């Protein structure tokens, strides 16, 4: 294929057409039974079957993806989908890939071909799914850790919980490379979020030309920023700044990055579904780890520890947040051996809601 | 293409059983100089623990303000391949289904103009193409749009709506999530492509309270399927579960949050009036239980991640709304929500934050929704509240 010239481009382009209608991409068995499914069953860690009221079945095999996919790997997946799945493929909201067929006899050959190509099958049922994550150093200007690398290191370690071992309930992990959190980190069973710990440095010369001062001042949620008329710039009150980086987003010469002092925190106990208990925010478990590329061994070990303690102690169907609410946070810190620090007390906005107001608790 | 950089740190991330993104970048690097330089720059980030991307920059295609995210390396001399490395967001089809033919076309075009690297998919839902140069944007858009693909949303615009798999392959779906999402995306094309809002606005559609697209946590407008009738119980299937090692008392009866299920060892009874429709029992006994009667949506609004003043979960505003194709009532209602937000928000304020500022009453009155007990966990605690003249007259 040759590049289009500008003239040719103008002629062929269309605007505001929206996405193609999904119906043309549905496997025939799905199209036929749309809205008519009766029940489903999990057959193993990576396979399930949906049964229709008509008696039709569709078998789904789920494989992991590293989210960043080369066009080459996508073509390998497409070849397999052509061979076994009538030329259809589906992706999930957590970057897994699903191969579907109405024919039970095709399931084993499909799995065999997937395995032969190195694809990893799993993620269904009370297990870990793929980790939702952000762009990190691969592609984001705001990142203060990498996302793909840390996720890879975590999933290598937690691998048995994807391909085989069961947990008390499904467990959703997420990772955000800054507090902007482009990925539901704030409501995950366990999530890693990158944080800054130092007041940003201001390049006054650049700020003068690049930023609007009132907007910059208004961007700070803790009112730490005030005008600095002498420099025609702004200044930051160290005691009020809690390093959210919103000013940096609005005004790039306020540089919040500090490679030596940036790192990640671990939060736990969030969920989104309304099953049994309402959706919950994730709460702080461990306030800080230094970035230790390429494999962040301390973060990985800490995550593994929390998941293992949960696996051992929670009741069936209990999500991490539900388990912690039942046993109490003081017990969570004791069981996991995590140290409780001043950072765990909320001194930002919600202290009223998070401090204990009852004289009943555990030791 | 020959190997361009030594990457001892990234090579470590090719070890272990989980699929490796480094392998993916290397694969793309066999054809693309851009992918090679991406790898080189990333290795440097791993060495120095910092990123080397500049703040965005305005790039796009003619007539659109969104859909492309400008990205430039701060080290263009050292890594010329990623001097420009823009993101192209392609609006995904509902439920992320593809024919292999269509997806093959997408990757062929991407190989022609871009780095050969993708995110399938990005967090908002779009099919994300990762890394191309400014001069390639118009041809890329022409090639994709002439084949029926459009760009997704970015910037201070409506973001690409997304939905769960719904009726396509899920017995729990109370609504046609796929069609609602498709029609809505069509309806709001202008809002998607021409950022004119104070900040981003996300809409997500889930078929039931299991909420597979995390609507309740991530969408300014969260649309969640629900029902108003009874839960039908297939007693034979209940027996099947009991025989197949399910402890029905422990796993179902005791875990029902409203204690409205009883089981006498053979027969299961649900007091439907007291059921809060949490989906626990249905999702665990999928062969035996299913919702019946009137289906519709609950509408919740306001969720977001912590920037700027803390995370919010979506609040219930409409406990139940019947929806039917072509969904005009639903889209008209969403239009009113957006209008109020657009009029009242400061830059970078999401809907939830504006509701906190202006008050829930002001918002509900504008969109024409009465106060109802389903909207709250509990009524307020303090006895200071506003009265309006018309309240006094009643
Ligand atoms: S980092 Fe956040 S708290 Fe600190 S000055 Fe910037 S906006 Fe304010
Ligand atoms: S849906 Fe939830 S509240 Fe209703 S009966 Fe089932 S478990 Fe109980």
XYZ file of C-alpha atoms and ligand atoms in Angstrom:
773
model
C 0.000 0.000 0.000
C 1.334 3.402 -0.932
C 0.794 6.547 1.106
C -2.158 8.650 0.031
C -1.341 12.127 -1.198
C -3.084 15.048 0.439
C -5.391 15.392 -2.574
C -6.342 11.736 -2.511
C -6.885 11.907 1.232
C -9.298 14.786 0.856
C -11.314 12.827 -1.659
C -11.731 9.613 0.324
C -12.110 10.926 3.857
C -15.448 10.974 5.662
C -16.256 12.564 9.006
C -18.578 11.825 11.902
C -19.495 8.348 10.760
C -19.005 6.835 14.214
C -17.944 3.238 14.734
C -19.089 0.492 12.361
C -22.242 -1.237 13.546
C -21.235 -4.126 15.787
C -23.657 -6.552 14.182
C -21.370 -7.216 11.224
C -18.650 -8.357 13.647
C -20.708 -10.836 15.653
C -19.942 -14.533 15.160
C -23.031 -16.163 13.564
C -23.935 -18.132 16.709
C -23.859 -14.916 18.746
C -25.924 -13.039 16.207
C -28.487 -15.821 16.115
C -28.814 -16.030 19.905
C -28.453 -12.336 20.695
C -30.425 -11.630 23.863
C -31.469 -15.239 24.215
C -28.803 -16.733 26.486
C -29.946 -19.029 29.257
C -26.899 -19.661 31.418
C -23.157 -20.152 31.308
C -20.654 -22.435 32.944
C -16.938 -22.196 33.546
C -15.182 -25.244 32.170
C -11.670 -24.407 33.327
C -9.509 -21.391 34.129
C -9.650 -20.134 30.565
C -12.736 -21.676 29.015
C -16.449 -21.128 29.436
C -19.587 -22.131 27.617
C -22.739 -20.072 27.152
C -25.930 -21.988 26.446
C -28.852 -20.430 24.640
C -32.570 -21.059 25.072
C -32.402 -22.536 21.566
C -29.883 -25.125 22.746
C -27.036 -23.501 20.809
C -23.742 -23.187 22.605
C -20.769 -20.905 22.305
C -17.414 -21.843 23.792
C -15.050 -19.038 24.747
C -11.317 -19.391 25.271
C -9.683 -16.375 26.893
C -6.005 -15.472 26.552
C -3.836 -12.819 28.161
C -2.345 -9.921 26.277
C 0.368 -7.500 27.349
C -1.945 -4.659 26.208
C 0.793 -3.305 23.969
C 0.435 -5.493 20.919
C 2.465 -5.363 17.735
C 0.567 -5.686 14.485
C 2.499 -8.945 14.003
C 1.034 -10.524 17.134
C -2.453 -9.320 16.218
C -2.039 -11.070 12.842
C -1.055 -14.298 14.623
C -4.262 -14.044 16.653
C -6.288 -13.376 13.523
C -4.856 -16.437 11.787
C -5.951 -18.588 14.714
C -9.403 -16.964 14.709
C -9.691 -17.660 10.992
C -8.758 -21.274 11.491
C -10.984 -22.081 14.469
C -13.466 -19.260 15.053
C -15.089 -18.524 11.685
C -13.083 -15.313 11.352
C -14.200 -13.490 14.494
C -12.363 -12.318 17.586
C -13.191 -10.258 20.633
C -11.308 -8.202 23.216
C -12.392 -7.659 26.830
C -12.431 -4.538 28.965
C -9.311 -5.836 30.705
C -7.212 -6.364 27.581
C -7.796 -10.084 27.310
C -8.548 -11.657 23.961
C -11.446 -14.057 23.421
C -11.719 -16.812 20.846
C -15.225 -18.180 20.368
C -16.643 -21.218 18.614
C -20.046 -22.957 18.636
C -18.352 -26.302 18.058
C -17.123 -28.197 21.126
C -14.818 -30.291 18.946
C -12.877 -27.199 17.955
C -12.056 -26.153 21.526
C -9.089 -28.463 22.113
C -7.451 -27.821 18.716
C -7.973 -24.080 19.280
C -6.281 -24.256 22.671
C -3.477 -26.325 21.214
C -2.770 -23.768 18.513
C -2.949 -20.886 20.985
C -0.481 -22.613 23.301
C 1.825 -23.494 20.414
C 2.017 -19.799 19.545
C 2.873 -18.961 23.154
C -0.477 -17.458 24.146
C -1.438 -17.841 27.798
C -4.945 -19.143 28.548
C -6.765 -18.193 31.771
C -8.380 -15.366 33.705
C -11.925 -16.747 34.034
C -13.741 -17.255 37.332
C -12.500 -16.552 40.870
C -9.010 -15.668 39.738
C -6.950 -12.707 38.649
C -7.869 -11.152 35.374
C -5.431 -9.103 33.338
C -4.242 -5.921 35.066
C -5.805 -2.746 33.708
C -3.086 -0.144 33.349
C -1.955 3.156 31.898
C 0.840 4.150 29.485
C 3.756 4.782 31.827
C 7.157 5.710 30.454
C 6.190 4.035 27.181
C 4.009 6.914 26.130
C 2.861 9.370 28.812
C 4.372 12.731 29.723
C 2.997 12.628 33.245
C 4.172 9.147 34.226
C 6.226 8.804 37.391
C 6.679 5.076 37.046
C 6.398 2.644 34.190
C 3.130 0.760 33.801
C 3.771 -2.115 31.391
C 7.007 -3.206 33.091
C 5.642 -3.232 36.597
C 2.529 -5.072 35.402
C 4.679 -7.650 33.635
C 6.732 -8.194 36.800
C 3.588 -8.527 38.943
C 1.830 -10.912 36.582
C 4.918 -13.117 36.261
C 4.803 -13.544 40.021
C 1.007 -13.952 40.278
C 0.834 -16.141 37.184
C -0.638 -19.246 38.908
C -3.671 -17.153 39.910
C -4.354 -16.415 36.242
C -3.864 -19.832 34.705
C -5.053 -22.108 37.457
C -5.223 -21.423 41.182
C -8.509 -20.134 42.554
C -8.930 -17.150 44.852
C -11.905 -16.627 47.207
C -13.492 -14.361 44.571
C -12.531 -12.651 41.382
C -9.764 -10.183 42.023
C -9.197 -7.069 39.942
C -5.765 -5.484 39.845
C -4.916 -2.143 38.276
C -1.968 0.149 37.883
C -1.791 3.879 37.259
C 1.448 5.671 36.438
C 0.262 8.898 38.057
C -2.618 10.091 40.254
C -4.654 10.997 37.169
C -5.454 7.269 37.147
C -6.606 6.472 33.645
C -7.790 3.006 34.762
C -10.197 2.491 37.710
C -7.338 2.144 40.158
C -9.421 3.977 42.736
C -11.958 1.106 42.794
C -9.784 -2.008 42.397
C -9.280 -4.974 44.719
C -5.609 -4.124 44.680
C -3.876 -1.397 42.750
C -0.523 0.246 42.395
C -0.512 3.991 41.887
C 2.538 6.126 41.236
C 3.005 9.089 43.543
C 5.256 12.117 43.933
C 6.682 13.148 47.286
C 8.322 16.490 46.605
C 7.020 19.983 45.985
C 7.374 20.833 42.290
C 10.230 23.024 41.045
C 9.230 26.134 39.095
C 11.026 27.382 35.995
C 10.068 31.056 36.391
C 11.414 32.168 33.010
C 9.346 29.629 31.100
C 6.298 30.036 33.300
C 6.133 33.723 32.413
C 5.657 32.888 28.751
C 3.768 29.607 28.843
C 1.201 29.822 31.633
C -1.747 31.863 32.638
C -1.156 32.788 36.265
C -4.791 32.834 37.535
C -5.489 29.442 35.950
C -2.330 28.031 37.486
C -3.261 29.339 40.927
C -6.821 28.058 40.579
C -5.608 24.593 39.604
C -4.316 23.804 43.081
C -6.876 21.952 45.218
C -5.072 22.784 48.478
C -4.512 26.456 47.644
C -0.788 26.059 47.917
C -0.068 28.323 44.964
C 0.012 32.117 45.168
C 1.301 34.914 42.921
C 4.966 35.916 42.976
C 4.714 39.438 41.504
C 8.450 40.123 41.649
C 9.183 37.222 39.350
C 5.920 37.644 37.330
C 5.380 34.047 38.305
C 3.923 31.978 41.143
C 5.221 30.451 44.343
C 4.246 27.272 46.168
C 3.705 26.964 49.910
C 5.583 23.761 50.790
C 3.398 23.017 53.782
C 0.196 22.989 51.802
C 1.331 21.092 48.707
C 0.541 17.396 48.668
C 2.106 16.704 45.267
C -1.002 15.959 43.232
C 0.568 17.394 40.082
C -2.530 19.190 38.868
C -0.533 22.419 38.528
C 1.979 20.585 36.330
C -0.816 19.429 34.037
C -2.073 22.985 33.668
C 1.371 24.605 33.512
C 4.297 22.432 32.357
C 7.124 24.699 33.678
C 6.030 23.632 37.168
C 7.963 20.396 37.160
C 6.748 17.831 39.644
C 8.943 14.980 38.442
C 11.731 13.923 40.746
C 13.227 10.608 39.608
C 14.956 10.030 42.937
C 11.901 10.608 45.135
C 9.013 9.444 42.930
C 7.664 5.945 43.406
C 4.510 3.940 43.949
C 1.864 3.267 46.605
C -0.367 0.211 47.010
C -4.105 0.578 47.626
C -6.575 -2.223 48.378
C -10.196 -3.119 48.929
C -12.015 -1.378 46.088
C -14.716 -2.873 43.923
C -17.164 -1.719 41.303
C -19.971 -4.277 41.155
C -22.909 -3.895 43.552
C -22.984 -7.597 44.455
C -23.635 -8.090 48.174
C -22.008 -4.800 49.213
C -21.852 -1.499 47.378
C -18.997 -0.341 45.190
C -16.020 0.774 47.249
C -12.940 2.918 46.864
C -9.519 1.386 47.222
C -7.767 2.447 50.421
C -4.120 2.980 51.215
C -2.231 -0.146 52.298
C 1.398 0.844 51.678
C 2.279 4.490 51.099
C 5.557 4.176 49.251
C 8.114 2.138 47.382
C 10.987 3.520 45.347
C 10.971 2.835 41.640
C 13.223 -0.148 41.089
C 13.197 -0.898 37.384
C 13.268 -3.206 35.610
C 11.331 -5.528 37.973
C 10.354 -3.578 41.120
C 11.045 -6.599 43.392
C 9.786 -5.018 46.633
C 6.478 -3.933 45.099
C 5.965 -7.351 43.558
C 6.705 -9.097 46.866
C 4.304 -6.803 48.733
C 1.505 -7.433 46.241
C 2.116 -11.182 46.375
C 1.983 -11.081 50.160
C -1.377 -9.281 50.274
C -2.927 -11.594 47.685
C -1.629 -14.703 49.491
C -2.906 -13.537 52.881
C -6.291 -12.784 51.302
C -6.373 -16.182 49.575
C -5.681 -17.912 52.872
C -8.086 -15.955 55.077
C -11.109 -14.779 53.136
C -14.375 -16.678 52.776
C -15.669 -17.927 49.475
C -17.106 -15.116 47.263
C -15.661 -12.443 49.553
C -13.815 -9.705 47.667
C -10.695 -8.186 49.266
C -12.636 -5.135 50.471
C -15.423 -7.245 51.939
C -12.920 -9.464 53.712
C -11.129 -6.460 55.231
C -14.403 -4.898 56.343
C -15.341 -8.138 58.082
C -12.046 -8.616 59.917
C -11.301 -4.891 60.421
C -8.362 -2.857 59.152
C -6.322 -3.326 62.317
C -6.471 -7.060 61.679
C -5.572 -6.557 58.002
C -2.392 -4.718 58.973
C -1.526 -7.401 61.510
C -2.124 -10.340 59.179
C -0.176 -8.826 56.313
C 2.593 -7.471 58.528
C 2.255 -4.050 56.915
C 3.379 -1.110 59.023
C 0.773 1.573 59.783
C 2.136 5.115 59.350
C 1.025 8.750 59.563
C 0.433 8.596 55.808
C -2.473 6.225 56.423
C -4.416 8.931 58.268
C -6.336 11.107 55.856
C -5.218 14.729 56.094
C -6.558 15.760 52.713
C -10.343 15.879 52.365
C -12.123 12.981 53.930
C -10.743 12.655 57.436
C -14.241 13.046 58.907
C -15.329 9.888 57.184
C -12.268 7.763 57.797
C -11.380 8.210 61.464
C -12.897 5.735 63.901
C -15.670 6.974 66.181
C -16.340 3.845 68.180
C -14.576 2.452 71.224
C -14.786 -1.091 69.910
C -11.769 -2.500 68.075
C -9.289 -5.337 67.917
C -5.680 -5.839 68.986
C 15.716 -3.856 10.436
C 18.812 -4.527 12.466
C 18.874 -4.233 16.235
C 19.629 -0.616 17.036
C 20.061 -0.435 20.791
C 21.353 -2.613 23.582
C 18.538 -2.932 26.090
C 19.843 -4.947 29.034
C 17.193 -3.655 31.467
C 14.225 -4.178 29.172
C 15.552 -7.594 28.203
C 14.930 -8.618 31.813
C 11.243 -8.048 31.123
C 11.229 -10.689 28.418
C 11.794 -13.339 31.074
C 8.931 -15.041 32.926
C 5.629 -16.595 31.827
C 3.439 -13.499 31.305
C 3.432 -12.142 27.734
C 6.002 -9.379 27.379
C 5.365 -5.909 25.977
C 9.111 -5.651 25.314
C 8.871 -8.581 22.924
C 6.004 -6.749 21.229
C 8.022 -3.564 20.784
C 10.944 -5.591 19.437
C 8.624 -7.373 17.014
C 7.376 -4.035 15.724
C 10.983 -2.830 15.586
C 11.772 -5.422 12.931
C 9.756 -3.270 10.526
C 9.644 0.149 12.078
C 12.372 2.627 12.945
C 9.865 4.368 15.198
C 9.346 1.243 17.288
C 13.114 0.815 17.514
C 13.594 4.317 18.859
C 10.681 3.826 21.238
C 12.624 0.882 22.657
C 15.821 2.933 22.890
C 14.132 5.794 24.683
C 12.317 3.420 27.045
C 15.591 1.731 27.989
C 16.909 5.162 28.890
C 13.804 5.744 31.072
C 14.523 2.466 32.838
C 18.108 3.587 33.432
C 17.262 7.062 34.721
C 13.811 6.391 36.234
C 12.069 9.133 34.312
C 9.999 9.586 31.183
C 11.085 11.572 28.120
C 7.790 12.683 26.609
C 6.822 16.290 26.317
C 3.450 17.642 27.336
C 0.925 17.020 24.483
C 0.601 19.586 21.748
C -2.260 20.370 19.471
C -2.375 18.011 16.524
C -5.380 16.590 14.780
C -7.143 16.091 11.525
C -9.034 18.734 9.600
C -12.386 19.599 11.169
C -11.762 17.573 14.349
C -10.421 18.878 17.633
C -10.032 15.468 19.228
C -9.196 11.855 18.537
C -5.441 12.359 18.172
C -3.168 12.906 21.142
C -0.010 14.821 20.359
C 3.160 13.251 21.693
C 6.750 14.421 21.134
C 9.984 13.083 22.536
C 12.035 15.507 24.599
C 15.132 13.859 23.103
C 14.404 14.087 19.345
C 18.101 14.233 18.389
C 18.940 11.119 20.335
C 15.809 9.231 19.241
C 14.661 10.755 15.924
C 12.180 7.934 15.291
C 10.008 9.144 18.140
C 10.447 12.884 17.548
C 6.712 12.723 16.804
C 4.901 9.783 18.341
C 1.219 10.698 18.266
C -1.636 8.488 19.446
C -4.590 7.793 17.186
C -7.808 6.754 18.923
C -10.091 4.657 16.739
C -13.696 4.407 17.953
C -14.143 0.740 18.863
C -17.238 -1.229 17.845
C -19.657 -2.022 20.710
C -18.424 -4.901 22.860
C -14.994 -5.007 21.139
C -16.050 -7.591 18.563
C -14.146 -7.687 15.244
C -14.142 -9.723 12.114
C -10.621 -10.833 11.305
C -10.998 -9.165 7.918
C -11.720 -5.767 9.451
C -8.981 -6.012 12.052
C -6.496 -7.118 9.420
C -7.317 -4.013 7.439
C -6.768 -1.892 10.541
C -3.311 -3.332 11.194
C -2.319 -3.142 7.516
C -3.082 0.576 7.416
C -1.262 1.069 10.690
C 1.851 -0.672 9.396
C 1.815 1.639 6.432
C 1.750 4.870 8.425
C 2.618 4.158 12.037
C 4.945 2.377 14.432
C 3.170 -0.988 14.273
C 2.427 -0.682 17.989
C -1.089 -0.658 19.403
C -3.030 -0.793 22.636
C -5.938 -3.097 22.179
C -7.575 -1.402 23.942
C -7.066 1.864 25.805
C -8.714 2.454 29.172
C -11.575 4.503 27.758
C -12.319 1.757 25.274
C -10.887 3.024 21.993
C -8.647 0.928 19.809
C -5.444 2.884 20.315
C -2.713 3.166 17.689
C 0.522 4.165 19.303
C 3.009 6.404 17.510
C 2.897 8.220 14.199
C 4.142 11.456 12.643
C 2.123 14.632 12.109
C 2.235 14.435 8.307
C 0.751 10.931 8.377
C -2.395 11.948 10.248
C -4.531 13.095 7.306
C -3.736 10.044 5.165
C -4.359 7.757 8.164
C -7.716 9.347 8.814
C -8.648 9.207 5.126
C -7.761 5.528 4.894
C -9.635 4.569 8.035
C -12.702 6.729 7.521
C -13.129 5.664 3.919
C -13.310 2.105 5.229
C -15.893 2.913 7.871
C -13.724 3.682 10.929
C -13.889 6.967 12.785
C -11.781 8.575 15.500
C -12.769 8.417 19.168
C -12.956 11.289 21.633
C -10.128 13.030 23.453
C -9.545 16.280 25.313
C -12.375 18.261 26.850
C -15.022 16.383 24.918
C -17.401 13.519 25.237
C -15.186 10.475 25.394
C -15.932 7.383 23.359
C -18.852 5.650 25.089
C -18.264 2.005 25.938
C -20.386 -0.915 27.067
C -20.233 -4.470 28.354
C -20.892 -7.442 26.101
C -24.570 -7.407 27.136
C -27.097 -9.470 25.190
C -24.403 -10.614 22.770
C -23.213 -13.275 25.186
C -24.496 -12.657 28.694
C -27.673 -13.990 30.217
C -27.684 -11.260 32.866
C -28.099 -8.285 30.543
C -31.301 -6.402 31.303
C -30.847 -4.011 28.411
C -29.315 -3.959 24.947
C -26.043 -2.356 26.023
C -24.454 -2.808 22.596
C -27.188 -0.988 20.693
C -27.579 1.760 23.321
C -23.842 2.392 23.134
C -23.773 2.352 19.324
C -26.760 4.676 18.897
C -25.484 7.029 21.553
C -22.062 7.250 19.962
C -23.717 8.101 16.657
C -25.958 10.680 18.292
C -23.101 12.495 20.017
C -20.576 12.581 17.144
C -20.157 16.320 17.303
C -19.543 16.280 21.048
C -16.972 13.520 20.577
C -14.975 15.161 17.839
C -15.097 18.850 18.647
C -14.072 19.421 22.264
C -16.255 22.216 23.604
C -16.772 21.032 27.172
C -15.149 22.203 30.444
C -13.439 18.807 30.760
C -13.940 15.200 29.736
C -17.355 13.532 29.923
C -17.534 9.742 30.030
C -20.548 7.504 29.472
C -20.493 3.776 30.125
C -23.262 1.224 29.813
C -23.442 -2.017 31.825
C -26.179 -4.617 31.479
C -26.511 -5.316 35.212
C -25.141 -4.479 38.650
C -22.060 -6.662 38.084
C -20.922 -3.643 36.025
C -18.265 -5.169 33.758
C -17.215 -1.791 32.314
C -16.755 -0.137 35.713
C -19.370 2.479 34.876
C -20.012 3.278 38.523
C -16.388 4.203 39.130
C -15.349 5.841 35.901
C -18.266 7.411 34.072
C -19.739 10.865 34.519
C -22.917 9.164 33.368
C -23.247 5.503 34.387
C -26.105 3.596 32.780
C -26.797 0.254 34.428
C -29.429 -2.295 33.438
C -31.895 -3.449 36.091
C -35.356 -4.972 36.459
C -38.490 -4.409 38.503
C -40.144 -7.832 38.634
C -39.471 -11.083 40.419
C -36.504 -13.435 40.351
C -37.755 -16.644 38.731
C -36.493 -19.774 40.507
C -36.020 -23.060 38.668
C -36.276 -25.539 41.553
C -34.803 -28.419 39.524
C -31.728 -26.336 38.828
C -31.513 -25.464 42.536
C -31.347 -29.220 43.226
C -28.632 -29.530 40.597
C -26.514 -26.928 42.416
C -27.089 -28.638 45.762
C -25.930 -31.909 44.233
C -22.962 -30.250 42.578
C -21.323 -29.269 45.831
C -22.799 -25.810 46.377
C -23.483 -24.984 50.013
C -26.652 -23.038 49.228
C -27.194 -21.800 52.770
C -23.669 -20.551 53.191
C -23.003 -19.258 49.705
C -26.389 -17.841 48.794
C -28.829 -17.485 51.684
C -26.308 -16.118 54.198
C -24.706 -13.828 51.651
C -27.885 -12.183 50.405
C -27.478 -8.613 51.725
C -31.200 -8.151 52.310
C -31.754 -11.602 53.912
C -34.645 -12.220 51.579
C -33.790 -15.768 50.492
C -34.722 -18.938 52.329
C -33.911 -22.544 51.540
C -35.327 -25.586 53.304
C -32.994 -28.163 51.863
C -35.031 -28.729 48.704
C -36.866 -25.552 47.804
C -35.579 -21.994 47.463
C -37.884 -19.045 48.098
C -37.143 -15.387 47.433
C -39.084 -12.548 49.001
C -38.841 -10.373 45.898
C -40.258 -7.289 47.573
C -37.206 -7.041 49.794
C -34.608 -7.866 47.118
C -32.272 -4.961 46.316
C -31.218 -6.455 42.951
C -27.567 -6.775 43.889
C -27.014 -9.736 41.488
C -25.187 -11.959 43.992
C -27.558 -14.939 43.911
C -28.208 -14.682 40.178
C -24.537 -14.534 39.313
C -23.741 -17.555 41.479
C -26.716 -19.720 40.430
C -26.923 -18.718 36.853
C -28.755 -21.896 35.821
C -31.431 -21.541 38.494
C -32.279 -17.861 38.870
C -33.221 -15.163 36.441
C -34.779 -11.711 36.602
C -38.253 -11.370 35.081
C -40.735 -8.587 34.496
C -40.057 -5.004 33.557
C -36.508 -4.221 32.411
C -34.910 -0.816 32.354
C -31.920 1.240 33.477
C -30.708 2.938 36.601
C -28.890 6.178 35.863
C -26.073 7.251 38.134
C -23.810 10.233 37.649
C -20.603 11.846 38.784
C -17.873 9.254 39.212
C -14.232 10.052 38.543
C -10.649 9.370 39.619
C -8.950 11.536 42.305
C -7.765 14.512 40.243
C -8.601 17.317 41.277
C -10.288 17.042 44.685
C -10.662 13.333 45.309
C -12.359 10.311 43.769
C -16.100 10.015 43.462
C -18.417 7.082 42.805
C -21.514 7.687 40.737
C -24.659 8.726 42.619
C -28.077 7.305 41.812
C -30.273 9.982 40.275
C -32.829 7.919 38.363
C -33.514 4.574 40.073
C -35.499 3.215 37.146
C -36.167 4.331 33.603
C -37.775 2.243 30.916
C -35.817 2.457 27.707
C -36.728 1.424 24.212
C -35.236 1.851 20.774
C -34.531 4.372 19.389
C -33.740 5.511 22.948
C -34.717 9.132 22.332
C -35.846 9.664 25.934
C -32.560 8.400 27.289
C -30.406 10.519 24.988
C -32.576 13.594 25.536
C -32.134 13.119 29.267
C -28.354 12.771 28.959
C -28.375 15.910 26.816
C -29.989 17.836 29.686
C -27.377 16.568 32.141
C -24.560 17.699 29.888
C -26.175 21.081 29.316
C -26.339 21.803 33.062
C -22.759 20.692 33.582
C -21.471 22.689 30.621
C -23.194 25.828 31.907
C -21.971 25.513 35.471
C -18.495 23.976 35.376
C -15.174 25.744 35.583
C -12.374 24.364 33.370
C -11.261 20.891 34.466
C -14.322 20.327 36.658
C -16.105 17.019 36.164
C -19.859 16.644 36.589
C -19.568 15.151 40.090
C -17.529 18.081 41.334
C -20.015 20.596 39.942
C -22.886 18.779 41.630
C -20.974 18.988 44.916
C -20.486 22.726 44.404
C -23.946 23.672 43.200
C -25.939 21.146 45.180
C -27.838 18.049 44.155
C -31.178 19.854 44.273
C -30.202 22.453 41.713
C -28.991 19.700 39.406
C -32.039 17.471 39.845
C -34.433 20.353 39.323
C -32.758 21.317 36.101
C -32.980 17.814 34.690
C -36.512 17.367 36.017
C -35.955 14.555 38.491
C -37.849 14.457 41.820
C -36.164 13.550 45.110
C -36.615 9.851 45.917
C -35.400 7.597 48.747
C -33.548 5.357 46.271
C -31.123 8.250 45.682
C -29.651 8.169 49.183
C -28.041 5.692 51.550
C -29.521 7.724 54.370
C -31.007 11.218 54.691
C -28.786 14.097 55.809
C -27.697 14.419 59.428
C -27.694 18.195 59.917
C -30.779 20.359 60.401
C -29.558 23.224 58.196
C -31.266 23.052 54.868
C -32.473 25.370 52.169
C -36.100 26.261 51.625
C -37.427 27.845 48.496
C -40.559 30.007 48.356
C -42.437 27.299 46.510
C -41.608 24.715 49.190
C -43.211 26.928 51.839
C -46.419 27.329 49.889
C -47.055 23.632 49.521
S 1.278 19.555 43.100
Fe -0.947 19.759 43.536
S -0.945 20.445 45.689
Fe 1.151 20.804 44.922
S 1.107 22.858 44.180
Fe 0.669 21.569 42.410
S -1.561 21.550 42.342
Fe -1.042 22.263 44.395
S -30.217 -10.219 43.951
Fe -29.082 -9.843 45.840
S -30.611 -8.939 47.228
Fe -31.754 -9.932 45.573
S -32.195 -11.974 46.326
Fe -30.287 -12.123 45.151
S -28.655 -11.870 46.692
Fe -30.580 -11.157 47.625
